[in-house]
Short mmCIF file of N, CA and C in Angstrom, two decimals:
data_model
loop_
_atom_site.label_atom_id
_atom_site.label_comp_id
_atom_site.label_asym_id
_atom_site.label_seq_id
_atom_site.Cartn_x
_atom_site.Cartn_y
_atom_site.Cartn_z
N MET A 1 -46.30 116.54 177.02
CA MET A 1 -45.90 115.17 176.81
C MET A 1 -44.68 115.15 175.90
N SER A 2 -43.68 114.45 176.34
CA SER A 2 -42.43 114.51 175.61
C SER A 2 -42.19 113.36 174.65
N SER A 3 -43.08 112.37 174.60
CA SER A 3 -42.83 111.22 173.75
C SER A 3 -43.34 111.47 172.33
N THR A 4 -43.11 110.48 171.50
CA THR A 4 -43.62 110.55 170.13
C THR A 4 -44.89 109.72 169.99
N TRP A 5 -45.57 109.48 171.08
CA TRP A 5 -46.79 108.67 171.11
C TRP A 5 -47.83 109.28 170.17
N THR A 6 -48.32 108.49 169.25
CA THR A 6 -49.40 108.92 168.37
C THR A 6 -50.43 107.81 168.28
N LEU A 7 -51.67 108.19 168.14
CA LEU A 7 -52.74 107.22 167.97
C LEU A 7 -52.74 106.71 166.54
N PRO A 8 -53.11 105.45 166.33
CA PRO A 8 -53.17 104.93 164.97
C PRO A 8 -54.24 105.64 164.14
N ASP A 9 -54.07 105.61 162.84
CA ASP A 9 -55.03 106.27 161.94
C ASP A 9 -56.42 105.65 162.00
N ASP A 10 -56.49 104.34 162.33
CA ASP A 10 -57.77 103.66 162.31
C ASP A 10 -58.45 103.59 163.68
N VAL A 11 -58.01 104.45 164.62
CA VAL A 11 -58.60 104.46 165.96
C VAL A 11 -60.07 104.90 165.90
N ILE A 12 -60.87 104.24 166.73
CA ILE A 12 -62.30 104.57 166.83
C ILE A 12 -62.56 105.02 168.27
N VAL A 13 -63.25 106.13 168.43
CA VAL A 13 -63.62 106.59 169.76
C VAL A 13 -64.98 105.97 170.10
N PRO A 14 -65.00 105.05 171.08
CA PRO A 14 -66.28 104.40 171.40
C PRO A 14 -67.22 105.37 172.11
N VAL A 15 -68.50 105.05 172.06
CA VAL A 15 -69.49 105.86 172.78
C VAL A 15 -69.59 105.36 174.20
N ARG A 16 -69.97 106.24 175.08
CA ARG A 16 -70.15 105.88 176.49
C ARG A 16 -71.33 104.91 176.60
N PRO A 17 -71.10 103.74 177.22
CA PRO A 17 -72.21 102.79 177.33
C PRO A 17 -73.29 103.30 178.30
N ASP A 18 -74.52 102.89 178.05
CA ASP A 18 -75.65 103.33 178.89
C ASP A 18 -75.52 102.87 180.34
N ASN A 19 -74.85 101.73 180.57
CA ASN A 19 -74.76 101.20 181.93
C ASN A 19 -73.58 101.77 182.72
N PHE A 20 -72.78 102.66 182.14
CA PHE A 20 -71.67 103.27 182.87
C PHE A 20 -72.26 104.32 183.82
N PRO A 21 -71.75 104.39 185.07
CA PRO A 21 -72.32 105.35 186.04
C PRO A 21 -72.32 106.79 185.52
N GLU A 22 -73.28 107.57 185.99
CA GLU A 22 -73.38 108.98 185.62
C GLU A 22 -72.16 109.75 186.11
N ALA A 23 -71.85 110.85 185.44
CA ALA A 23 -70.74 111.71 185.85
C ALA A 23 -70.90 112.10 187.31
N GLY A 24 -69.82 111.97 188.07
CA GLY A 24 -69.82 112.29 189.49
C GLY A 24 -70.14 111.11 190.39
N SER A 25 -70.59 110.00 189.82
CA SER A 25 -70.91 108.81 190.61
C SER A 25 -69.66 107.99 190.89
N PRO A 26 -69.57 107.41 192.09
CA PRO A 26 -68.40 106.59 192.40
C PRO A 26 -68.36 105.34 191.53
N LEU A 27 -67.14 104.92 191.20
CA LEU A 27 -66.93 103.68 190.44
C LEU A 27 -66.56 102.57 191.41
N PRO A 28 -67.07 101.37 191.18
CA PRO A 28 -66.70 100.25 192.06
C PRO A 28 -65.26 99.82 191.78
N GLN A 29 -64.62 99.27 192.80
CA GLN A 29 -63.30 98.69 192.57
C GLN A 29 -63.47 97.51 191.62
N HIS A 30 -62.45 97.23 190.84
CA HIS A 30 -62.59 96.13 189.89
C HIS A 30 -62.23 94.78 190.51
N TRP A 31 -61.51 94.81 191.63
CA TRP A 31 -61.15 93.58 192.34
C TRP A 31 -60.73 93.97 193.75
N SER A 32 -61.26 93.31 194.76
CA SER A 32 -61.03 93.72 196.15
C SER A 32 -59.57 93.59 196.58
N LYS A 33 -58.79 92.74 195.93
CA LYS A 33 -57.39 92.55 196.30
C LYS A 33 -56.42 93.37 195.44
N CYS A 34 -56.94 94.25 194.62
CA CYS A 34 -56.10 95.09 193.76
C CYS A 34 -55.24 96.03 194.62
N PHE A 35 -53.97 96.11 194.32
CA PHE A 35 -53.06 97.00 195.04
C PHE A 35 -53.47 98.47 194.90
N GLY A 36 -54.00 98.84 193.74
CA GLY A 36 -54.37 100.23 193.51
C GLY A 36 -55.65 100.66 194.17
N CYS A 37 -56.73 99.84 194.04
CA CYS A 37 -58.04 100.31 194.50
C CYS A 37 -58.72 99.36 195.49
N GLY A 38 -58.17 98.19 195.73
CA GLY A 38 -58.86 97.19 196.54
C GLY A 38 -58.96 97.54 198.01
N ASP A 39 -60.14 97.25 198.59
CA ASP A 39 -60.32 97.49 200.02
C ASP A 39 -59.94 96.27 200.86
N ASP A 40 -59.56 95.19 200.20
CA ASP A 40 -59.11 93.98 200.88
C ASP A 40 -57.60 93.80 200.65
N GLN A 41 -56.89 94.90 200.56
CA GLN A 41 -55.44 94.91 200.32
C GLN A 41 -54.81 95.85 201.34
N PRO A 42 -54.44 95.32 202.53
CA PRO A 42 -53.96 96.19 203.62
C PRO A 42 -52.77 97.07 203.25
N SER A 43 -51.91 96.62 202.36
CA SER A 43 -50.75 97.43 201.99
C SER A 43 -50.99 98.26 200.74
N GLY A 44 -52.23 98.25 200.23
CA GLY A 44 -52.53 98.91 198.97
C GLY A 44 -52.66 100.42 199.06
N MET A 45 -52.94 101.01 197.92
CA MET A 45 -53.02 102.46 197.77
C MET A 45 -54.42 103.02 198.05
N THR A 46 -55.43 102.18 198.11
CA THR A 46 -56.82 102.55 198.37
C THR A 46 -57.30 103.76 197.55
N MET A 47 -56.98 103.76 196.28
CA MET A 47 -57.45 104.83 195.41
C MET A 47 -58.96 104.73 195.24
N SER A 48 -59.59 105.87 195.04
CA SER A 48 -61.02 105.91 194.77
C SER A 48 -61.24 106.63 193.45
N PHE A 49 -62.36 106.30 192.79
CA PHE A 49 -62.62 106.84 191.46
C PHE A 49 -64.07 107.23 191.31
N VAL A 50 -64.31 108.26 190.49
CA VAL A 50 -65.66 108.65 190.10
C VAL A 50 -65.69 108.77 188.58
N ALA A 51 -66.88 108.55 188.04
CA ALA A 51 -67.07 108.68 186.60
C ALA A 51 -67.01 110.16 186.23
N GLY A 52 -66.37 110.44 185.11
CA GLY A 52 -66.36 111.80 184.57
C GLY A 52 -67.32 111.88 183.40
N GLU A 53 -67.14 112.87 182.59
CA GLU A 53 -67.95 113.01 181.39
C GLU A 53 -67.40 112.07 180.31
N GLY A 54 -68.24 111.61 179.44
CA GLY A 54 -67.79 110.77 178.34
C GLY A 54 -67.09 109.52 178.84
N LEU A 55 -65.89 109.28 178.35
CA LEU A 55 -65.11 108.10 178.70
C LEU A 55 -63.98 108.46 179.66
N GLU A 56 -64.26 109.34 180.61
CA GLU A 56 -63.26 109.86 181.54
C GLU A 56 -63.59 109.42 182.97
N VAL A 57 -62.53 109.22 183.77
CA VAL A 57 -62.67 108.97 185.21
C VAL A 57 -61.73 109.91 185.95
N TRP A 58 -62.05 110.15 187.20
CA TRP A 58 -61.19 110.94 188.09
C TRP A 58 -60.83 110.05 189.26
N GLY A 59 -59.55 109.97 189.54
CA GLY A 59 -59.08 109.18 190.67
C GLY A 59 -58.43 110.06 191.71
N ARG A 60 -58.33 109.53 192.92
CA ARG A 60 -57.76 110.29 194.04
C ARG A 60 -56.77 109.40 194.76
N LEU A 61 -55.60 109.96 195.06
CA LEU A 61 -54.57 109.24 195.80
C LEU A 61 -53.98 110.16 196.85
N GLU A 62 -54.02 109.69 198.11
CA GLU A 62 -53.33 110.40 199.20
C GLU A 62 -51.91 109.87 199.24
N VAL A 63 -50.94 110.75 199.10
CA VAL A 63 -49.53 110.36 199.03
C VAL A 63 -49.01 110.12 200.45
N ALA A 64 -49.10 108.88 200.88
CA ALA A 64 -48.71 108.49 202.23
C ALA A 64 -47.18 108.45 202.37
N LYS A 65 -46.71 108.56 203.59
CA LYS A 65 -45.27 108.53 203.85
C LYS A 65 -44.63 107.24 203.35
N ARG A 66 -45.37 106.14 203.38
CA ARG A 66 -44.80 104.86 202.94
C ARG A 66 -44.55 104.82 201.43
N TYR A 67 -45.02 105.82 200.68
CA TYR A 67 -44.81 105.89 199.23
C TYR A 67 -43.55 106.69 198.87
N GLN A 68 -42.72 106.98 199.86
CA GLN A 68 -41.54 107.81 199.64
C GLN A 68 -40.52 107.14 198.73
N GLY A 69 -40.02 107.93 197.80
CA GLY A 69 -38.91 107.52 196.94
C GLY A 69 -37.70 108.33 197.36
N GLY A 70 -37.49 109.47 196.69
CA GLY A 70 -36.46 110.40 197.13
C GLY A 70 -36.92 111.08 198.41
N PRO A 71 -36.01 111.79 199.08
CA PRO A 71 -36.38 112.44 200.34
C PRO A 71 -37.59 113.36 200.21
N GLY A 72 -38.68 112.98 200.89
CA GLY A 72 -39.86 113.82 200.97
C GLY A 72 -40.78 113.79 199.76
N VAL A 73 -40.52 112.94 198.78
CA VAL A 73 -41.35 112.91 197.57
C VAL A 73 -41.80 111.48 197.24
N ILE A 74 -42.84 111.39 196.42
CA ILE A 74 -43.40 110.11 196.02
C ILE A 74 -42.39 109.31 195.18
N HIS A 75 -42.44 108.01 195.31
CA HIS A 75 -41.63 107.11 194.48
C HIS A 75 -42.23 107.08 193.08
N GLY A 76 -41.39 107.14 192.07
CA GLY A 76 -41.88 107.13 190.69
C GLY A 76 -42.70 105.89 190.36
N GLY A 77 -42.38 104.76 190.95
CA GLY A 77 -43.14 103.54 190.70
C GLY A 77 -44.55 103.62 191.25
N ILE A 78 -44.70 104.27 192.39
CA ILE A 78 -46.04 104.46 192.97
C ILE A 78 -46.85 105.40 192.07
N PHE A 79 -46.22 106.47 191.60
CA PHE A 79 -46.91 107.41 190.70
C PHE A 79 -47.31 106.69 189.41
N SER A 80 -46.44 105.85 188.90
CA SER A 80 -46.75 105.06 187.70
C SER A 80 -47.91 104.11 187.96
N THR A 81 -47.91 103.48 189.13
CA THR A 81 -49.01 102.58 189.49
C THR A 81 -50.33 103.34 189.55
N ALA A 82 -50.31 104.56 190.08
CA ALA A 82 -51.53 105.37 190.16
C ALA A 82 -52.07 105.66 188.76
N PHE A 83 -51.18 105.98 187.82
CA PHE A 83 -51.63 106.21 186.45
C PHE A 83 -52.17 104.92 185.82
N ASP A 84 -51.48 103.81 186.06
CA ASP A 84 -51.94 102.53 185.52
C ASP A 84 -53.34 102.22 186.02
N GLU A 85 -53.56 102.44 187.30
CA GLU A 85 -54.87 102.18 187.90
C GLU A 85 -55.94 103.11 187.32
N ALA A 86 -55.63 104.40 187.22
CA ALA A 86 -56.61 105.37 186.72
C ALA A 86 -56.97 105.08 185.26
N GLN A 87 -55.99 104.81 184.44
CA GLN A 87 -56.27 104.57 183.04
C GLN A 87 -56.96 103.22 182.84
N GLY A 88 -56.63 102.24 183.67
CA GLY A 88 -57.35 100.98 183.63
C GLY A 88 -58.81 101.15 184.03
N MET A 89 -59.06 102.01 185.02
CA MET A 89 -60.44 102.29 185.43
C MET A 89 -61.20 103.00 184.31
N ALA A 90 -60.53 103.86 183.55
CA ALA A 90 -61.20 104.51 182.42
C ALA A 90 -61.69 103.47 181.42
N CYS A 91 -60.95 102.38 181.30
CA CYS A 91 -61.35 101.31 180.37
C CYS A 91 -62.65 100.64 180.79
N LEU A 92 -63.05 100.80 182.07
CA LEU A 92 -64.33 100.27 182.50
C LEU A 92 -65.48 100.84 181.67
N ALA A 93 -65.30 102.07 181.21
CA ALA A 93 -66.32 102.69 180.37
C ALA A 93 -66.50 101.90 179.08
N TYR A 94 -65.46 101.23 178.65
CA TYR A 94 -65.52 100.43 177.43
C TYR A 94 -66.24 99.12 177.68
N GLY A 95 -66.32 98.71 178.97
CA GLY A 95 -67.10 97.54 179.32
C GLY A 95 -66.41 96.21 179.17
N GLN A 96 -65.07 96.17 179.13
CA GLN A 96 -64.35 94.91 178.99
C GLN A 96 -63.21 94.86 180.00
N ARG A 97 -62.83 93.62 180.38
CA ARG A 97 -61.64 93.44 181.21
C ARG A 97 -60.41 93.75 180.38
N VAL A 98 -59.41 94.34 181.03
CA VAL A 98 -58.19 94.72 180.30
C VAL A 98 -56.95 94.40 181.12
N VAL A 99 -55.82 94.34 180.42
CA VAL A 99 -54.51 94.31 181.04
C VAL A 99 -53.66 95.38 180.36
N THR A 100 -52.65 95.86 181.07
CA THR A 100 -51.78 96.89 180.54
C THR A 100 -50.80 96.27 179.55
N GLY A 101 -50.71 96.86 178.36
CA GLY A 101 -49.75 96.42 177.36
C GLY A 101 -48.55 97.36 177.30
N HIS A 102 -48.79 98.65 177.53
CA HIS A 102 -47.72 99.66 177.48
C HIS A 102 -48.16 100.82 178.35
N LEU A 103 -47.22 101.36 179.09
CA LEU A 103 -47.50 102.52 179.95
C LEU A 103 -46.29 103.42 179.93
N GLU A 104 -46.50 104.69 179.67
CA GLU A 104 -45.41 105.65 179.76
C GLU A 104 -45.85 106.87 180.56
N ILE A 105 -44.91 107.38 181.33
CA ILE A 105 -45.18 108.49 182.24
C ILE A 105 -44.18 109.62 181.96
N ASP A 106 -44.66 110.83 181.99
CA ASP A 106 -43.80 112.00 182.00
C ASP A 106 -43.95 112.65 183.36
N PHE A 107 -42.86 112.70 184.12
CA PHE A 107 -42.85 113.30 185.45
C PHE A 107 -42.51 114.77 185.28
N ALA A 108 -43.44 115.65 185.64
CA ALA A 108 -43.25 117.08 185.41
C ALA A 108 -42.72 117.83 186.63
N ARG A 109 -43.14 117.44 187.82
CA ARG A 109 -42.75 118.13 189.05
C ARG A 109 -42.67 117.14 190.20
N PRO A 110 -41.86 117.43 191.21
CA PRO A 110 -41.85 116.57 192.40
C PRO A 110 -43.20 116.62 193.11
N ILE A 111 -43.60 115.49 193.67
CA ILE A 111 -44.87 115.40 194.39
C ILE A 111 -44.56 115.12 195.84
N PRO A 112 -44.81 116.08 196.73
CA PRO A 112 -44.45 115.91 198.14
C PRO A 112 -45.32 114.87 198.86
N LEU A 113 -44.73 114.21 199.84
CA LEU A 113 -45.49 113.35 200.73
C LEU A 113 -46.55 114.20 201.42
N GLY A 114 -47.71 113.63 201.67
CA GLY A 114 -48.80 114.36 202.30
C GLY A 114 -49.71 115.06 201.31
N ALA A 115 -49.30 115.11 200.03
CA ALA A 115 -50.15 115.73 199.01
C ALA A 115 -51.30 114.79 198.67
N VAL A 116 -52.36 115.34 198.09
CA VAL A 116 -53.45 114.54 197.55
C VAL A 116 -53.50 114.80 196.05
N LEU A 117 -53.37 113.72 195.30
CA LEU A 117 -53.38 113.81 193.84
C LEU A 117 -54.76 113.53 193.28
N GLU A 118 -55.10 114.26 192.24
CA GLU A 118 -56.25 113.90 191.42
C GLU A 118 -55.70 113.50 190.06
N LEU A 119 -56.08 112.30 189.63
CA LEU A 119 -55.67 111.80 188.33
C LEU A 119 -56.89 111.77 187.43
N ARG A 120 -56.77 112.36 186.27
CA ARG A 120 -57.86 112.34 185.28
C ARG A 120 -57.41 111.44 184.14
N ALA A 121 -58.22 110.45 183.82
CA ALA A 121 -57.86 109.51 182.77
C ALA A 121 -59.03 109.32 181.83
N ARG A 122 -58.71 109.02 180.57
CA ARG A 122 -59.76 108.88 179.56
C ARG A 122 -59.38 107.84 178.52
N VAL A 123 -60.39 107.29 177.88
CA VAL A 123 -60.19 106.43 176.72
C VAL A 123 -60.12 107.35 175.51
N ASP A 124 -59.01 107.26 174.78
CA ASP A 124 -58.83 108.08 173.59
C ASP A 124 -59.35 107.38 172.34
N GLY A 125 -59.37 106.05 172.36
CA GLY A 125 -59.87 105.31 171.21
C GLY A 125 -59.52 103.85 171.28
N THR A 126 -60.08 103.09 170.35
CA THR A 126 -59.85 101.65 170.30
C THR A 126 -59.54 101.21 168.88
N VAL A 127 -58.81 100.12 168.80
CA VAL A 127 -58.57 99.41 167.55
C VAL A 127 -58.59 97.93 167.90
N ARG A 128 -59.63 97.22 167.46
CA ARG A 128 -59.82 95.80 167.78
C ARG A 128 -59.69 95.58 169.28
N ARG A 129 -58.71 94.80 169.77
CA ARG A 129 -58.55 94.53 171.20
C ARG A 129 -57.78 95.62 171.94
N LYS A 130 -57.28 96.60 171.26
CA LYS A 130 -56.44 97.64 171.87
C LYS A 130 -57.28 98.85 172.30
N ILE A 131 -57.00 99.31 173.52
CA ILE A 131 -57.65 100.51 174.04
C ILE A 131 -56.55 101.51 174.40
N TYR A 132 -56.58 102.67 173.77
CA TYR A 132 -55.59 103.72 174.00
C TYR A 132 -56.14 104.71 175.01
N THR A 133 -55.33 105.05 176.02
CA THR A 133 -55.77 105.95 177.08
C THR A 133 -54.72 107.03 177.32
N SER A 134 -55.14 108.08 178.03
CA SER A 134 -54.19 109.11 178.46
C SER A 134 -54.68 109.67 179.79
N GLY A 135 -53.79 110.37 180.47
CA GLY A 135 -54.16 110.95 181.75
C GLY A 135 -53.19 112.02 182.19
N GLU A 136 -53.62 112.77 183.20
CA GLU A 136 -52.75 113.77 183.83
C GLU A 136 -53.09 113.82 185.31
N ALA A 137 -52.14 114.32 186.09
CA ALA A 137 -52.31 114.41 187.54
C ALA A 137 -52.00 115.83 188.00
N VAL A 138 -52.77 116.25 189.03
CA VAL A 138 -52.54 117.54 189.68
C VAL A 138 -52.61 117.32 191.19
N ILE A 139 -51.99 118.23 191.94
CA ILE A 139 -52.08 118.18 193.40
C ILE A 139 -53.24 119.07 193.81
N VAL A 140 -54.24 118.48 194.48
CA VAL A 140 -55.44 119.23 194.84
C VAL A 140 -55.50 119.63 196.31
N GLU A 141 -54.70 118.96 197.16
CA GLU A 141 -54.67 119.29 198.59
C GLU A 141 -53.27 119.03 199.12
N GLY A 142 -52.98 119.67 200.25
CA GLY A 142 -51.72 119.41 200.94
C GLY A 142 -50.55 120.19 200.35
N PRO A 143 -49.32 119.75 200.68
CA PRO A 143 -48.13 120.47 200.21
C PRO A 143 -48.08 120.55 198.69
N GLY A 144 -47.83 121.74 198.18
CA GLY A 144 -47.70 121.93 196.74
C GLY A 144 -49.02 121.98 195.99
N ALA A 145 -50.14 122.07 196.71
CA ALA A 145 -51.45 122.05 196.05
C ALA A 145 -51.57 123.20 195.05
N ASP A 146 -51.90 122.84 193.83
CA ASP A 146 -52.15 123.79 192.75
C ASP A 146 -52.88 123.03 191.65
N PRO A 147 -54.21 123.03 191.70
CA PRO A 147 -54.98 122.24 190.74
C PRO A 147 -54.83 122.67 189.29
N ASP A 148 -54.15 123.80 189.05
CA ASP A 148 -53.94 124.26 187.68
C ASP A 148 -52.59 123.83 187.11
N THR A 149 -51.75 123.18 187.93
CA THR A 149 -50.43 122.77 187.48
C THR A 149 -50.36 121.25 187.38
N VAL A 150 -50.14 120.76 186.18
CA VAL A 150 -50.02 119.32 185.94
C VAL A 150 -48.65 118.85 186.43
N VAL A 151 -48.66 117.81 187.28
CA VAL A 151 -47.41 117.28 187.83
C VAL A 151 -46.93 116.02 187.11
N GLY A 152 -47.76 115.49 186.23
CA GLY A 152 -47.38 114.33 185.45
C GLY A 152 -48.45 113.98 184.43
N THR A 153 -48.01 113.36 183.34
CA THR A 153 -48.93 112.91 182.30
C THR A 153 -48.59 111.47 181.94
N SER A 154 -49.53 110.81 181.31
CA SER A 154 -49.33 109.41 180.96
C SER A 154 -50.10 109.04 179.71
N ARG A 155 -49.58 108.05 179.01
CA ARG A 155 -50.27 107.43 177.89
C ARG A 155 -50.14 105.92 178.08
N ALA A 156 -51.16 105.19 177.68
CA ALA A 156 -51.11 103.74 177.86
C ALA A 156 -51.90 103.03 176.78
N LEU A 157 -51.52 101.78 176.61
CA LEU A 157 -52.23 100.87 175.73
C LEU A 157 -52.68 99.69 176.57
N PHE A 158 -53.98 99.42 176.57
CA PHE A 158 -54.54 98.27 177.28
C PHE A 158 -55.07 97.29 176.25
N LEU A 159 -55.08 96.02 176.62
CA LEU A 159 -55.58 94.96 175.76
C LEU A 159 -56.77 94.30 176.43
N THR A 160 -57.86 94.11 175.68
CA THR A 160 -59.00 93.41 176.25
C THR A 160 -58.66 91.93 176.39
N ILE A 161 -59.21 91.31 177.43
CA ILE A 161 -58.93 89.90 177.71
C ILE A 161 -60.24 89.19 178.05
N THR A 162 -60.16 87.87 178.09
CA THR A 162 -61.29 87.06 178.53
C THR A 162 -61.03 86.61 179.97
N ASP A 163 -62.04 86.04 180.60
CA ASP A 163 -61.87 85.54 181.97
C ASP A 163 -60.79 84.46 182.04
N GLU A 164 -60.56 83.73 180.97
CA GLU A 164 -59.56 82.66 180.96
C GLU A 164 -58.14 83.19 181.14
N HIS A 165 -57.93 84.47 180.84
CA HIS A 165 -56.58 85.05 180.95
C HIS A 165 -55.97 84.81 182.33
N PHE A 166 -56.72 85.12 183.38
CA PHE A 166 -56.20 84.97 184.73
C PHE A 166 -56.29 83.54 185.24
N ALA A 167 -57.15 82.73 184.64
CA ALA A 167 -57.23 81.33 185.04
C ALA A 167 -55.91 80.61 184.78
N LYS A 168 -55.17 81.07 183.78
CA LYS A 168 -53.88 80.45 183.44
C LYS A 168 -52.86 80.57 184.57
N VAL A 169 -52.95 81.61 185.37
CA VAL A 169 -51.98 81.79 186.44
C VAL A 169 -52.55 81.45 187.82
N LYS A 170 -53.80 81.05 187.87
CA LYS A 170 -54.44 80.75 189.16
C LYS A 170 -53.67 79.70 189.94
N ASP A 171 -53.22 78.64 189.27
CA ASP A 171 -52.47 77.60 189.97
C ASP A 171 -51.18 78.15 190.58
N LEU A 172 -50.54 79.10 189.93
CA LEU A 172 -49.32 79.70 190.49
C LEU A 172 -49.65 80.46 191.76
N VAL A 173 -50.74 81.18 191.77
CA VAL A 173 -51.16 81.95 192.94
C VAL A 173 -51.52 81.01 194.09
N ASP A 174 -52.13 79.88 193.74
CA ASP A 174 -52.53 78.91 194.76
C ASP A 174 -51.37 78.06 195.26
N GLY A 175 -50.16 78.26 194.72
CA GLY A 175 -48.98 77.56 195.22
C GLY A 175 -48.55 76.35 194.42
N THR A 176 -49.16 76.14 193.28
CA THR A 176 -48.73 75.03 192.44
C THR A 176 -48.27 75.56 191.10
N VAL A 177 -47.53 74.75 190.40
CA VAL A 177 -47.03 75.12 189.08
C VAL A 177 -47.68 74.20 188.06
N PRO A 178 -48.23 74.73 186.97
CA PRO A 178 -48.82 73.86 185.95
C PRO A 178 -47.79 72.86 185.42
N GLN A 179 -48.23 71.65 185.16
CA GLN A 179 -47.35 70.59 184.68
C GLN A 179 -47.08 70.75 183.19
N ARG A 180 -45.86 70.39 182.78
CA ARG A 180 -45.48 70.38 181.36
C ARG A 180 -44.78 69.08 181.07
N ASP A 181 -45.26 68.36 180.13
CA ASP A 181 -44.61 67.14 179.65
C ASP A 181 -44.19 66.21 180.79
N GLY A 182 -45.04 66.00 181.76
CA GLY A 182 -44.76 65.06 182.83
C GLY A 182 -43.78 65.55 183.89
N ALA A 183 -43.39 66.84 183.86
CA ALA A 183 -42.45 67.36 184.85
C ALA A 183 -43.14 67.43 186.21
N SER A 184 -42.39 67.30 187.26
CA SER A 184 -42.97 67.37 188.60
C SER A 184 -43.13 68.82 189.02
N SER A 185 -44.07 69.05 189.94
CA SER A 185 -44.29 70.41 190.45
C SER A 185 -43.26 70.73 191.51
N ILE A 186 -43.13 71.99 191.79
CA ILE A 186 -42.16 72.47 192.77
C ILE A 186 -42.72 72.32 194.15
#
């Protein structure tokens, strides 16, 4: 990892909740329309996840041709999205809804189209509403497969939210704009 990312001194490592699935058990998608893991998202990445040990999850992504960035390799934005999804899923172990506050990626090697990535993500600790996570990715199948070589790493900060967080933008999704001071909608 090439950044100067450090965890705060007052970070607390939470314990794995009793209701989190056992290691090796599949994790449910957090929302069916999610671009990363949703099965009701035809253009999505259809990532799948299983619980790991402690506060860790393992995700899987098949690098489809439509994810191409440079010739023959994954687009960096797609790789970043995969890390965001994996680290967000690790936050499920914490038992709260979250949104991404900060995400950084170190790209270590090119990832060929047709490869299958395994992303390992974990909760490193919490401070109040902040959840600190990290992850790494390896190619486990297809072109360039080498499960011992890390092709990218990531660190992220997630913030816990309430259900009201997304209610604020629901009207925008439904095609209306919230009114302000008597202004008309678009």
